[in-house]
Amino acid sequence: MKTRLLYLASLALLAMPAAAQETYENTKLIDNDLNGTARYVGMGGAMEALGADISTMSTNPAGVGLFRKSKVDGSLSVTSQEKYKSFGNADKTALSFDQLGIVYSMKQWNGSYLNFGFNYRKSRNFNQLLSAASALNGASQNKLTYLKLSKGVVGSTSDLNYTQVDDLYAGHLLYNEADKSYYYYPADRYIFDSGDKGYIGEYDFNVSGNLGNRWYLGLTVGIHDVHYNGYSEYAEHLLENAEGIDNMALIDSRKITGTGFDVKLGAIFRPIEESPFRIGAYIHTPTFYDLTSSNYTVLTDGKQKFDMSESVSFKVNTPWKFGLSLGHTVDNVLALGATYEYADYGSMDSREKDGYYYDNWYGDSYETSSSDKSMNRHTERTLKGVHTLKVGGEVKVAPHFAVRAGYNYLSGMYDMNDGYKDGTIYSQGSYYASQTAYTNWKATNRLTCGVGYSFNNFNIDFAYQYSTTKGEFHPFMNYFAGADEPENNNVASGVDVKNNRHQFLMTVGYRF
């Protein structure tokens, strides 16, 4: 790492990239939103056994096998977050292009159907604002670096647990040239603001069909396109000190880009030939991501400004996902659905790129990678299995008019007792880390409703989704908790935060 002095006219000029393959950064890739067509969202996403909606292509691919006519759908939404104001480049309210898909249905000679589909959807909307503030009572972010150095956790600047944050503090503000020793500045309070934006676009290619109108089978191959931008400002008000420094601020601008792919397999079965009741099951492979993460970070004490920028390429394999679902219809008037999903988020695999292997026989070269075992052990300790429950229904109150409602529950992925961002891990993920803050988010509850109107071969659908998630924000972790010496006390109490948002979604479709 290289650090150089930078004289900036204004901190507002910070707009470059940041991040690395660290547990909390990687969770951005696996925390999917409830998104798709307005019909799918309005029913809480509980359509994995009901099928006949383009959005099931990305959950249970067999759902596309229930189409009997070709179909095209396109969706737009407006999303607004409660409480917080727009910050950095992130807006409180934003318009989003969420979905565009087509299914081409072909009837076979034996009465079965073979369907082909393509669907784009925004699987993850990164737009999120966060703000927190609290007392520090003598603790401070810069004391993290002091303790790591004074306790011998870091031996040299080439150690993989010597973070960019450590380099900025130790290289400029915490070292006494006279006696070759380190010191720190205690603080009495902090304030943190961040604004994230961007998305993961998922491009799904599907083939599906039915056998005797009893079995429906489907396969989807998905391509994932990652565009994440984050900006945060963390400032501490220091206690009185000999240097007369009142405040320190760490400003971090981050960017993650890359692509990934996965494969999804699904089936739907009608166990009773005379009944529309059906059972669905599906499995998703991990999404195999190849990513680049970069950062531009500035530390300022109000008099001087020091900057750092880094970039790293790495791979992440997300967890396997498994789902079971039930669906039933009554007289083409009522449709009911329920879905359960499970994924072990602690099994996520962070991987370091090793280089290239050359195959002499075929004359080809292949990029190789290996698991970051240290970071993966942290992931296993910090994250846990996540359960998703979806229930929803649709009632046709008139031949061409339907009303929908649903509920969607996503259990929390973080261990609220042992989960924290650990900058002492000997890992590339620590080495390239450019901030210390983290949030342990709890369960997400989503309430949905919607209406739909069809005329001739057209349909227009509207949905509303209210999503609420509570969490606990921490500006940094006390690595040496429980130690006897008072000097080791560097505790910053957690602050309760919320992520409550409203989404209004519209879909226009056409059957042909």
Coordinates of C-alpha atoms in Angstrom, one line a residue:
M1 CA 0.0 0.0 0.0
K2 CA 1.1 3.5 -0.7
T3 CA -0.1 6.6 1.2
R4 CA 0.5 10.1 0.0
L5 CA -0.5 13.6 1.2
L6 CA -3.3 15.1 -0.7
Y7 CA -4.4 18.7 -0.6
L8 CA -8.0 18.9 -1.6
A9 CA -10.1 22.0 -2.0
S10 CA -13.2 20.2 -0.8
L11 CA -14.1 16.8 0.4
A12 CA -17.1 16.9 -2.0
L13 CA -14.6 16.0 -4.8
L14 CA -14.4 12.5 -3.5
A15 CA -16.2 10.3 -6.0
M16 CA -13.8 7.4 -6.8
P17 CA -14.2 3.7 -6.0
A18 CA -13.7 1.0 -2.7
A19 CA -14.1 -2.4 -0.9
A20 CA -12.8 -6.0 -0.7
Q21 CA -14.0 -9.6 -0.2
E22 CA -14.9 -9.2 3.4
T23 CA -17.9 -10.9 5.0
Y24 CA -20.0 -7.7 5.4
E25 CA -19.2 -6.5 1.9
N26 CA -20.1 -9.9 0.4
T27 CA -23.6 -10.0 2.0
K28 CA -24.6 -7.3 -0.5
L29 CA -24.5 -10.0 -3.1
I30 CA -26.8 -12.5 -1.4
D31 CA -29.5 -10.4 0.2
N32 CA -32.1 -10.5 -2.7
D33 CA -35.1 -8.2 -2.9
L34 CA -38.7 -9.1 -3.5
N35 CA -39.0 -7.9 -7.1
G36 CA -40.4 -8.8 -10.5
T37 CA -43.8 -8.3 -12.1
A38 CA -46.5 -6.4 -10.1
R39 CA -48.6 -9.6 -9.9
Y40 CA -45.7 -11.6 -8.4
V41 CA -44.9 -8.8 -5.9
G42 CA -48.5 -8.2 -5.1
M43 CA -48.9 -11.9 -4.0
G44 CA -45.8 -11.7 -1.8
G45 CA -43.7 -13.7 -4.3
A46 CA -45.7 -16.9 -3.4
M47 CA -46.1 -18.2 -6.9
E48 CA -43.4 -20.9 -7.2
A49 CA -46.1 -23.7 -7.4
L50 CA -48.8 -21.6 -9.1
G51 CA -46.5 -20.6 -11.9
A52 CA -47.7 -18.9 -15.1
D53 CA -45.8 -15.7 -14.2
I54 CA -42.5 -14.6 -15.9
S55 CA -41.0 -13.8 -12.5
T56 CA -41.0 -17.5 -11.4
M57 CA -38.3 -18.0 -14.0
S58 CA -35.7 -16.8 -11.4
T59 CA -37.2 -18.8 -8.5
N60 CA -38.8 -22.0 -9.7
P61 CA -38.1 -22.4 -13.4
A62 CA -40.9 -24.9 -13.8
G63 CA -43.4 -22.1 -13.3
V64 CA -42.8 -21.0 -16.9
G65 CA -44.0 -24.5 -18.0
L66 CA -47.6 -23.6 -17.1
F67 CA -47.8 -20.9 -19.9
R68 CA -50.2 -21.8 -22.7
K69 CA -49.7 -18.6 -24.6
S70 CA -46.7 -16.5 -25.4
K71 CA -46.3 -13.5 -23.1
V72 CA -44.3 -10.3 -22.7
D73 CA -44.1 -8.2 -19.6
G74 CA -42.3 -5.0 -18.6
S75 CA -42.2 -3.4 -15.1
L76 CA -41.3 0.0 -13.6
S77 CA -41.3 1.1 -9.9
V78 CA -40.8 4.0 -7.6
T79 CA -39.0 3.2 -4.3
S80 CA -38.8 5.6 -1.3
Q81 CA -37.0 5.1 2.0
E82 CA -38.4 6.5 5.2
K83 CA -36.7 8.8 7.7
Y84 CA -33.4 9.6 6.0
K85 CA -32.5 12.4 3.7
S86 CA -30.7 12.0 0.4
F87 CA -26.9 11.8 0.9
G88 CA -24.0 11.8 -1.4
N89 CA -25.2 10.5 -4.8
A90 CA -27.9 8.3 -3.2
D91 CA -31.5 9.6 -3.3
K92 CA -34.3 9.0 -0.9
T93 CA -36.8 8.4 -3.7
A94 CA -35.8 6.8 -7.1
L95 CA -37.4 5.5 -10.3
S96 CA -36.3 2.0 -11.2
F97 CA -36.6 -0.2 -14.3
D98 CA -37.2 -3.5 -12.6
Q99 CA -38.2 -6.2 -15.2
L100 CA -38.6 -7.0 -18.8
G101 CA -39.3 -10.6 -20.1
I102 CA -40.8 -12.8 -22.7
V103 CA -42.0 -16.3 -22.9
Y104 CA -42.6 -18.1 -26.2
S105 CA -44.9 -21.1 -25.8
M106 CA -45.1 -23.9 -28.4
K107 CA -47.8 -26.6 -28.3
Q108 CA -46.5 -30.1 -29.1
W109 CA -48.3 -32.8 -31.0
N110 CA -49.2 -34.8 -27.9
G111 CA -50.8 -31.8 -26.2
S112 CA -47.8 -30.9 -24.1
Y113 CA -46.1 -27.5 -24.3
L114 CA -42.4 -26.6 -24.7
N115 CA -41.7 -23.0 -23.6
F116 CA -38.6 -20.8 -24.0
G117 CA -38.2 -17.6 -21.9
F118 CA -35.9 -14.7 -21.2
N119 CA -36.3 -12.3 -18.3
Y120 CA -34.3 -9.4 -17.0
R121 CA -35.0 -8.4 -13.4
K122 CA -33.3 -6.2 -10.8
S123 CA -32.6 -8.8 -8.2
R124 CA -30.9 -6.3 -5.9
N125 CA -31.5 -2.6 -5.5
F126 CA -28.6 -1.1 -3.5
N127 CA -30.2 2.3 -3.0
Q128 CA -30.0 2.8 0.8
L129 CA -29.4 5.6 3.2
L130 CA -28.1 5.2 6.7
S131 CA -27.3 7.6 9.5
A132 CA -26.2 7.0 13.1
A133 CA -24.6 9.0 16.0
S134 CA -23.7 8.2 19.6
A135 CA -21.3 8.8 22.5
L136 CA -17.9 7.2 22.6
N137 CA -16.7 7.9 26.2
G138 CA -13.0 7.9 25.3
A139 CA -13.1 5.1 22.7
S140 CA -12.2 6.0 19.1
Q141 CA -11.6 4.5 15.7
N142 CA -7.9 5.5 15.7
K143 CA -7.5 3.5 18.9
L144 CA -8.2 0.3 17.0
T145 CA -5.0 0.8 15.0
Y146 CA -3.1 1.8 18.2
L147 CA -4.2 -1.4 19.9
K148 CA -3.4 -3.6 17.0
L149 CA 0.1 -2.2 16.8
S150 CA 0.8 -2.0 20.5
K151 CA -0.5 -5.5 21.1
G152 CA 1.7 -7.0 18.3
V153 CA -1.4 -8.1 16.2
V154 CA 0.3 -6.3 13.3
G155 CA 4.0 -6.9 12.8
S156 CA 4.6 -5.0 9.6
T157 CA 2.8 -3.1 6.9
S158 CA 2.8 -6.1 4.7
D159 CA 0.7 -8.2 7.1
L160 CA -2.7 -9.2 5.7
N161 CA -4.4 -7.8 8.8
Y162 CA -2.9 -4.3 8.3
T163 CA -5.9 -2.5 6.8
Q164 CA -6.1 0.7 4.8
V165 CA -7.6 2.3 7.8
D166 CA -4.6 1.3 9.9
D167 CA -2.2 2.6 7.2
L168 CA -3.9 6.0 7.1
Y169 CA -3.8 6.4 10.9
A170 CA -0.5 4.8 11.7
G171 CA 1.3 6.4 8.7
H172 CA 0.4 10.0 9.6
L173 CA -1.2 10.7 13.0
L174 CA -0.4 8.0 15.6
Y175 CA 3.4 7.6 15.5
N176 CA 5.9 9.5 17.7
E177 CA 9.2 9.9 15.8
A178 CA 11.1 11.0 18.9
D179 CA 10.6 7.8 20.9
K180 CA 9.5 5.5 18.1
S181 CA 6.2 4.7 19.8
Y182 CA 2.5 4.8 19.0
Y183 CA -0.3 6.8 20.7
Y184 CA -4.0 7.5 20.1
Y185 CA -6.7 10.2 20.4
P186 CA -9.7 9.4 22.6
A187 CA -13.1 10.8 21.4
D188 CA -16.4 11.6 23.1
R189 CA -18.9 11.2 20.2
Y190 CA -19.2 10.2 16.5
I191 CA -21.6 10.7 13.6
F192 CA -21.9 8.4 10.6
D193 CA -23.7 8.9 7.2
S194 CA -23.7 6.7 4.2
G195 CA -25.5 6.5 0.8
D196 CA -25.4 3.4 -1.4
K197 CA -26.7 3.1 -4.9
G198 CA -26.6 0.7 -7.8
Y199 CA -28.0 -2.7 -8.6
I200 CA -27.5 -6.3 -9.6
G201 CA -29.1 -7.1 -12.9
E202 CA -30.1 -10.7 -13.5
Y203 CA -30.5 -12.0 -17.0
D204 CA -32.4 -15.4 -17.0
F205 CA -32.6 -17.8 -19.9
N206 CA -35.3 -20.5 -19.4
V207 CA -36.5 -23.7 -21.1
S208 CA -39.5 -25.5 -19.6
G209 CA -42.5 -27.6 -20.4
N210 CA -45.1 -30.1 -19.1
L211 CA -45.6 -33.8 -19.3
G212 CA -49.3 -34.8 -19.5
N213 CA -50.3 -31.7 -17.6
R214 CA -49.2 -33.4 -14.4
W215 CA -45.5 -32.7 -14.3
Y216 CA -43.9 -29.4 -15.1
L217 CA -40.1 -29.1 -15.4
G218 CA -37.8 -26.1 -15.9
L219 CA -34.2 -25.0 -16.2
T220 CA -32.9 -21.5 -15.9
V221 CA -29.4 -20.2 -16.5
G222 CA -28.8 -16.8 -15.0
I223 CA -26.2 -14.1 -15.7
H224 CA -25.7 -11.6 -12.9
D225 CA -24.3 -8.1 -13.5
V226 CA -23.0 -6.2 -10.4
H227 CA -22.9 -2.3 -10.1
Y228 CA -22.4 -1.1 -6.6
N229 CA -21.4 2.4 -5.5
G230 CA -21.1 3.5 -1.9
Y231 CA -20.1 6.7 -0.1
S232 CA -19.7 7.2 3.6
E233 CA -18.5 9.8 6.1
Y234 CA -17.4 8.9 9.6
A235 CA -16.4 11.8 12.0
E236 CA -15.3 11.8 15.6
H237 CA -15.1 14.7 18.0
L238 CA -11.9 14.2 20.0
L239 CA -11.2 15.0 23.6
E240 CA -8.8 17.8 24.4
N241 CA -5.3 16.9 23.2
A242 CA -1.8 18.5 23.0
E243 CA -2.0 18.9 19.2
G244 CA -5.3 20.9 19.4
I245 CA -7.1 18.5 17.0
D246 CA -10.8 18.8 17.4
N247 CA -12.1 16.3 14.9
M248 CA -11.1 13.4 12.7
A249 CA -13.0 12.2 9.7
L250 CA -12.7 9.1 7.4
I251 CA -14.4 9.6 4.0
D252 CA -14.8 6.4 2.0
S253 CA -15.9 6.1 -1.6
R254 CA -16.4 2.6 -2.9
K255 CA -17.2 0.6 -6.1
I256 CA -17.8 -3.1 -6.8
T257 CA -18.3 -4.4 -10.3
G258 CA -18.3 -7.8 -11.9
T259 CA -20.4 -10.6 -13.2
G260 CA -21.6 -14.0 -12.1
F261 CA -23.7 -17.0 -13.2
D262 CA -25.9 -19.6 -11.7
V263 CA -28.2 -22.5 -12.7
K264 CA -31.7 -23.2 -11.3
L265 CA -33.7 -26.4 -11.6
G266 CA -37.4 -26.7 -10.7
A267 CA -40.4 -29.0 -10.8
I268 CA -44.1 -28.7 -10.2
F269 CA -46.3 -31.8 -9.7
R270 CA -50.1 -32.3 -9.5
P271 CA -50.5 -35.3 -7.2
I272 CA -54.3 -35.7 -7.9
E273 CA -55.3 -35.7 -11.5
E274 CA -58.7 -34.2 -10.9
S275 CA -57.4 -31.4 -8.7
P276 CA -55.5 -28.2 -9.5
F277 CA -53.5 -28.5 -6.2
R278 CA -49.8 -28.7 -7.0
I279 CA -46.5 -29.0 -5.2
G280 CA -43.3 -27.3 -6.3
A281 CA -39.6 -27.8 -5.5
Y282 CA -36.5 -26.1 -6.8
I283 CA -32.8 -25.8 -6.2
H284 CA -30.3 -23.0 -7.1
T285 CA -26.6 -23.5 -7.5
P286 CA -24.3 -20.9 -5.9
T287 CA -23.9 -17.8 -8.0
F288 CA -20.2 -17.8 -9.1
Y289 CA -19.0 -14.2 -9.0
D290 CA -15.9 -12.7 -10.5
L291 CA -15.6 -9.2 -9.1
T292 CA -13.3 -6.1 -8.9
S293 CA -13.4 -3.9 -5.8
S294 CA -11.7 -0.5 -5.5
N295 CA -11.6 2.4 -3.1
Y296 CA -10.6 6.0 -2.7
T297 CA -10.4 6.9 1.0
V298 CA -9.4 10.1 2.8
L299 CA -8.5 10.8 6.4
T300 CA -8.5 14.3 7.6
D301 CA -7.8 16.0 11.0
G302 CA -9.1 19.3 9.9
K303 CA -5.6 20.6 9.1
Q304 CA -4.2 18.0 6.8
K305 CA -5.8 15.4 4.4
F306 CA -4.3 12.0 3.6
D307 CA -5.6 9.8 0.9
M308 CA -5.3 6.2 -0.3
S309 CA -6.7 4.1 -3.2
E310 CA -6.5 0.4 -3.9
S311 CA -8.1 -2.1 -6.2
V312 CA -8.4 -5.9 -6.0
S313 CA -10.0 -8.7 -8.0
F314 CA -11.5 -11.7 -6.3
K315 CA -14.2 -14.3 -6.5
V316 CA -17.2 -15.1 -4.3
N317 CA -19.5 -18.2 -4.4
T318 CA -22.9 -17.6 -2.8
P319 CA -24.8 -20.4 -0.9
W320 CA -26.9 -23.0 -2.5
K321 CA -30.7 -22.3 -2.2
F322 CA -33.5 -24.8 -1.8
G323 CA -37.3 -24.2 -2.0
L324 CA -40.6 -26.0 -1.5
S325 CA -44.0 -24.5 -2.5
L326 CA -47.7 -25.3 -2.6
G327 CA -50.4 -23.8 -4.9
H328 CA -54.1 -24.2 -5.4
T329 CA -56.8 -22.6 -7.5
V330 CA -60.6 -22.6 -7.1
D331 CA -62.9 -22.3 -10.1
N332 CA -60.5 -19.8 -11.8
V333 CA -61.6 -17.3 -9.2
L334 CA -59.2 -17.8 -6.3
A335 CA -55.5 -18.6 -6.3
L336 CA -53.5 -19.4 -3.2
G337 CA -49.8 -19.9 -2.8
A338 CA -47.1 -20.6 -0.2
T339 CA -43.3 -21.0 -0.5
Y340 CA -40.5 -21.8 1.9
E341 CA -36.8 -21.3 1.0
Y342 CA -33.6 -22.0 2.9
A343 CA -30.0 -20.9 2.3
D344 CA -27.0 -21.3 4.6
Y345 CA -25.4 -17.9 4.3
G346 CA -22.5 -19.0 6.5
S347 CA -21.3 -21.3 3.8
M348 CA -20.5 -18.4 1.4
D349 CA -17.1 -18.9 -0.1
S350 CA -14.7 -16.0 -0.5
R351 CA -11.9 -16.8 -2.9
E352 CA -8.5 -15.3 -3.7
K353 CA -7.2 -15.3 -7.3
D354 CA -4.0 -17.3 -7.5
G355 CA -3.0 -16.6 -11.1
Y356 CA -3.2 -18.7 -14.3
Y357 CA -2.7 -22.4 -15.1
Y358 CA -1.4 -23.2 -18.6
D359 CA -2.6 -26.5 -20.1
N360 CA 0.3 -27.7 -22.4
W361 CA -1.9 -30.4 -24.0
Y362 CA -4.7 -28.1 -25.2
G363 CA -2.7 -24.9 -25.3
D364 CA -5.2 -23.0 -23.1
S365 CA -4.7 -21.0 -19.9
Y366 CA -7.2 -20.9 -16.9
E367 CA -7.5 -18.5 -14.1
T368 CA -7.2 -20.3 -10.7
S369 CA -8.4 -19.3 -7.3
S370 CA -8.4 -20.7 -3.7
S371 CA -10.7 -20.3 -0.7
D372 CA -9.8 -17.6 1.7
K373 CA -10.0 -19.9 4.7
S374 CA -9.5 -17.2 7.4
M375 CA -12.3 -15.0 6.0
N376 CA -14.5 -18.0 5.4
R377 CA -14.2 -19.0 9.1
H378 CA -15.3 -15.5 10.0
T379 CA -18.2 -15.8 7.6
E380 CA -19.3 -19.1 9.1
R381 CA -19.2 -17.5 12.6
T382 CA -20.9 -14.3 11.6
L383 CA -23.7 -15.5 9.3
K384 CA -26.3 -18.2 9.7
G385 CA -29.0 -20.1 7.8
V386 CA -31.7 -17.8 6.4
H387 CA -35.4 -18.9 6.1
T388 CA -37.8 -17.2 3.7
L389 CA -41.6 -17.7 4.0
K390 CA -44.0 -16.4 1.3
V391 CA -47.8 -16.5 1.4
G392 CA -50.2 -14.8 -1.0
G393 CA -53.5 -14.9 -2.8
E394 CA -55.4 -13.5 -5.7
V395 CA -59.2 -13.1 -6.0
K396 CA -61.0 -12.3 -9.3
V397 CA -63.7 -10.0 -8.1
A398 CA -64.9 -9.5 -11.7
P399 CA -64.0 -11.5 -14.9
H400 CA -61.2 -9.1 -15.8
F401 CA -60.3 -7.6 -12.4
A402 CA -58.2 -9.2 -9.7
V403 CA -57.2 -8.2 -6.2
R404 CA -54.0 -9.5 -4.6
A405 CA -52.3 -9.6 -1.2
G406 CA -49.2 -11.2 0.3
Y407 CA -46.7 -11.5 3.1
N408 CA -43.0 -12.2 2.9
Y409 CA -40.7 -12.9 5.8
L410 CA -36.9 -13.2 5.6
S411 CA -35.1 -14.2 8.8
G412 CA -31.9 -12.3 9.8
M413 CA -28.6 -13.5 8.4
Y414 CA -26.3 -12.1 11.1
D415 CA -25.5 -13.7 14.5
M416 CA -26.4 -10.8 16.8
N417 CA -23.9 -12.0 19.5
D418 CA -20.8 -13.1 17.5
G419 CA -21.2 -11.1 14.3
Y420 CA -18.9 -8.2 13.8
K421 CA -16.4 -6.8 11.3
D422 CA -13.0 -8.1 12.4
G423 CA -10.0 -6.2 11.2
T424 CA -7.6 -8.6 12.9
I425 CA -8.2 -11.5 10.5
Y426 CA -5.2 -12.4 8.4
S427 CA -6.9 -12.1 5.1
Q428 CA -6.8 -10.2 1.8
G429 CA -10.3 -9.0 2.8
S430 CA -8.9 -7.3 5.8
Y431 CA -5.9 -5.9 4.0
Y432 CA -8.0 -4.0 1.5
A433 CA -10.7 -2.9 4.0
S434 CA -11.3 0.8 4.0
Q435 CA -13.8 1.3 6.8
T436 CA -14.6 -0.2 10.2
A437 CA -18.4 0.3 10.5
Y438 CA -20.9 -2.5 10.2
T439 CA -24.6 -3.2 10.7
N440 CA -26.1 -6.4 11.9
W441 CA -29.5 -6.4 10.2
K442 CA -32.4 -8.5 11.7
A443 CA -35.4 -10.1 10.1
T444 CA -37.2 -8.4 7.1
N445 CA -41.0 -8.2 7.0
R446 CA -42.7 -7.4 3.7
L447 CA -46.4 -6.6 3.3
T448 CA -47.8 -6.5 -0.3
C449 CA -51.0 -5.9 -2.1
G450 CA -52.1 -5.2 -5.7
V451 CA -54.7 -5.1 -8.4
G452 CA -54.8 -6.3 -12.0
Y453 CA -57.0 -5.6 -15.0
S454 CA -57.0 -7.6 -18.3
F455 CA -58.6 -6.6 -21.6
N456 CA -58.3 -8.4 -24.9
N457 CA -54.8 -9.7 -24.8
F458 CA -53.4 -6.9 -22.6
N459 CA -53.0 -6.6 -18.9
I460 CA -52.0 -3.9 -16.5
D461 CA -51.1 -4.6 -12.9
F462 CA -50.2 -2.5 -9.9
A463 CA -48.5 -3.5 -6.7
Y464 CA -47.5 -1.9 -3.4
Q465 CA -44.8 -3.3 -1.1
Y466 CA -43.9 -2.1 2.4
S467 CA -40.6 -3.5 3.7
T468 CA -39.2 -3.0 7.2
T469 CA -35.9 -4.2 8.7
K470 CA -34.4 -3.3 12.0
G471 CA -30.6 -3.4 12.7
E472 CA -27.8 -2.6 15.1
F473 CA -25.1 -0.2 13.8
H474 CA -21.5 -0.2 15.2
P475 CA -18.8 2.2 14.1
F476 CA -16.1 -0.3 15.0
M477 CA -15.5 -3.4 17.1
N478 CA -13.5 -3.7 20.4
Y479 CA -11.0 -6.5 19.4
F480 CA -9.7 -6.8 22.9
A481 CA -12.9 -7.0 24.9
G482 CA -12.5 -8.7 28.3
A483 CA -8.9 -7.7 28.8
D484 CA -7.9 -6.5 32.3
E485 CA -6.0 -3.3 31.4
P486 CA -8.3 -0.2 31.3
E487 CA -6.4 1.0 28.2
N488 CA -7.9 -1.9 26.3
N489 CA -11.4 -0.6 26.7
N490 CA -12.5 0.7 23.3
V491 CA -16.2 0.0 23.3
A492 CA -18.6 1.8 21.0
S493 CA -22.2 0.9 21.9
G494 CA -24.5 -0.3 19.1
V495 CA -27.2 2.1 17.8
D496 CA -30.6 1.0 16.6
V497 CA -31.3 1.8 12.9
K498 CA -34.1 1.0 10.5
N499 CA -34.5 0.4 6.8
N500 CA -38.1 1.0 6.0
R501 CA -39.1 1.5 2.4
H502 CA -42.2 1.8 0.1
Q503 CA -42.3 0.5 -3.4
F504 CA -45.0 1.2 -6.0
L505 CA -44.8 -1.1 -9.1
M506 CA -46.5 -1.2 -12.4
T507 CA -46.4 -3.9 -15.0
V508 CA -47.8 -3.8 -18.6
G509 CA -48.1 -7.1 -20.5
Y510 CA -49.4 -8.6 -23.7
R511 CA -50.3 -12.2 -24.6
F512 CA -50.0 -13.5 -28.2

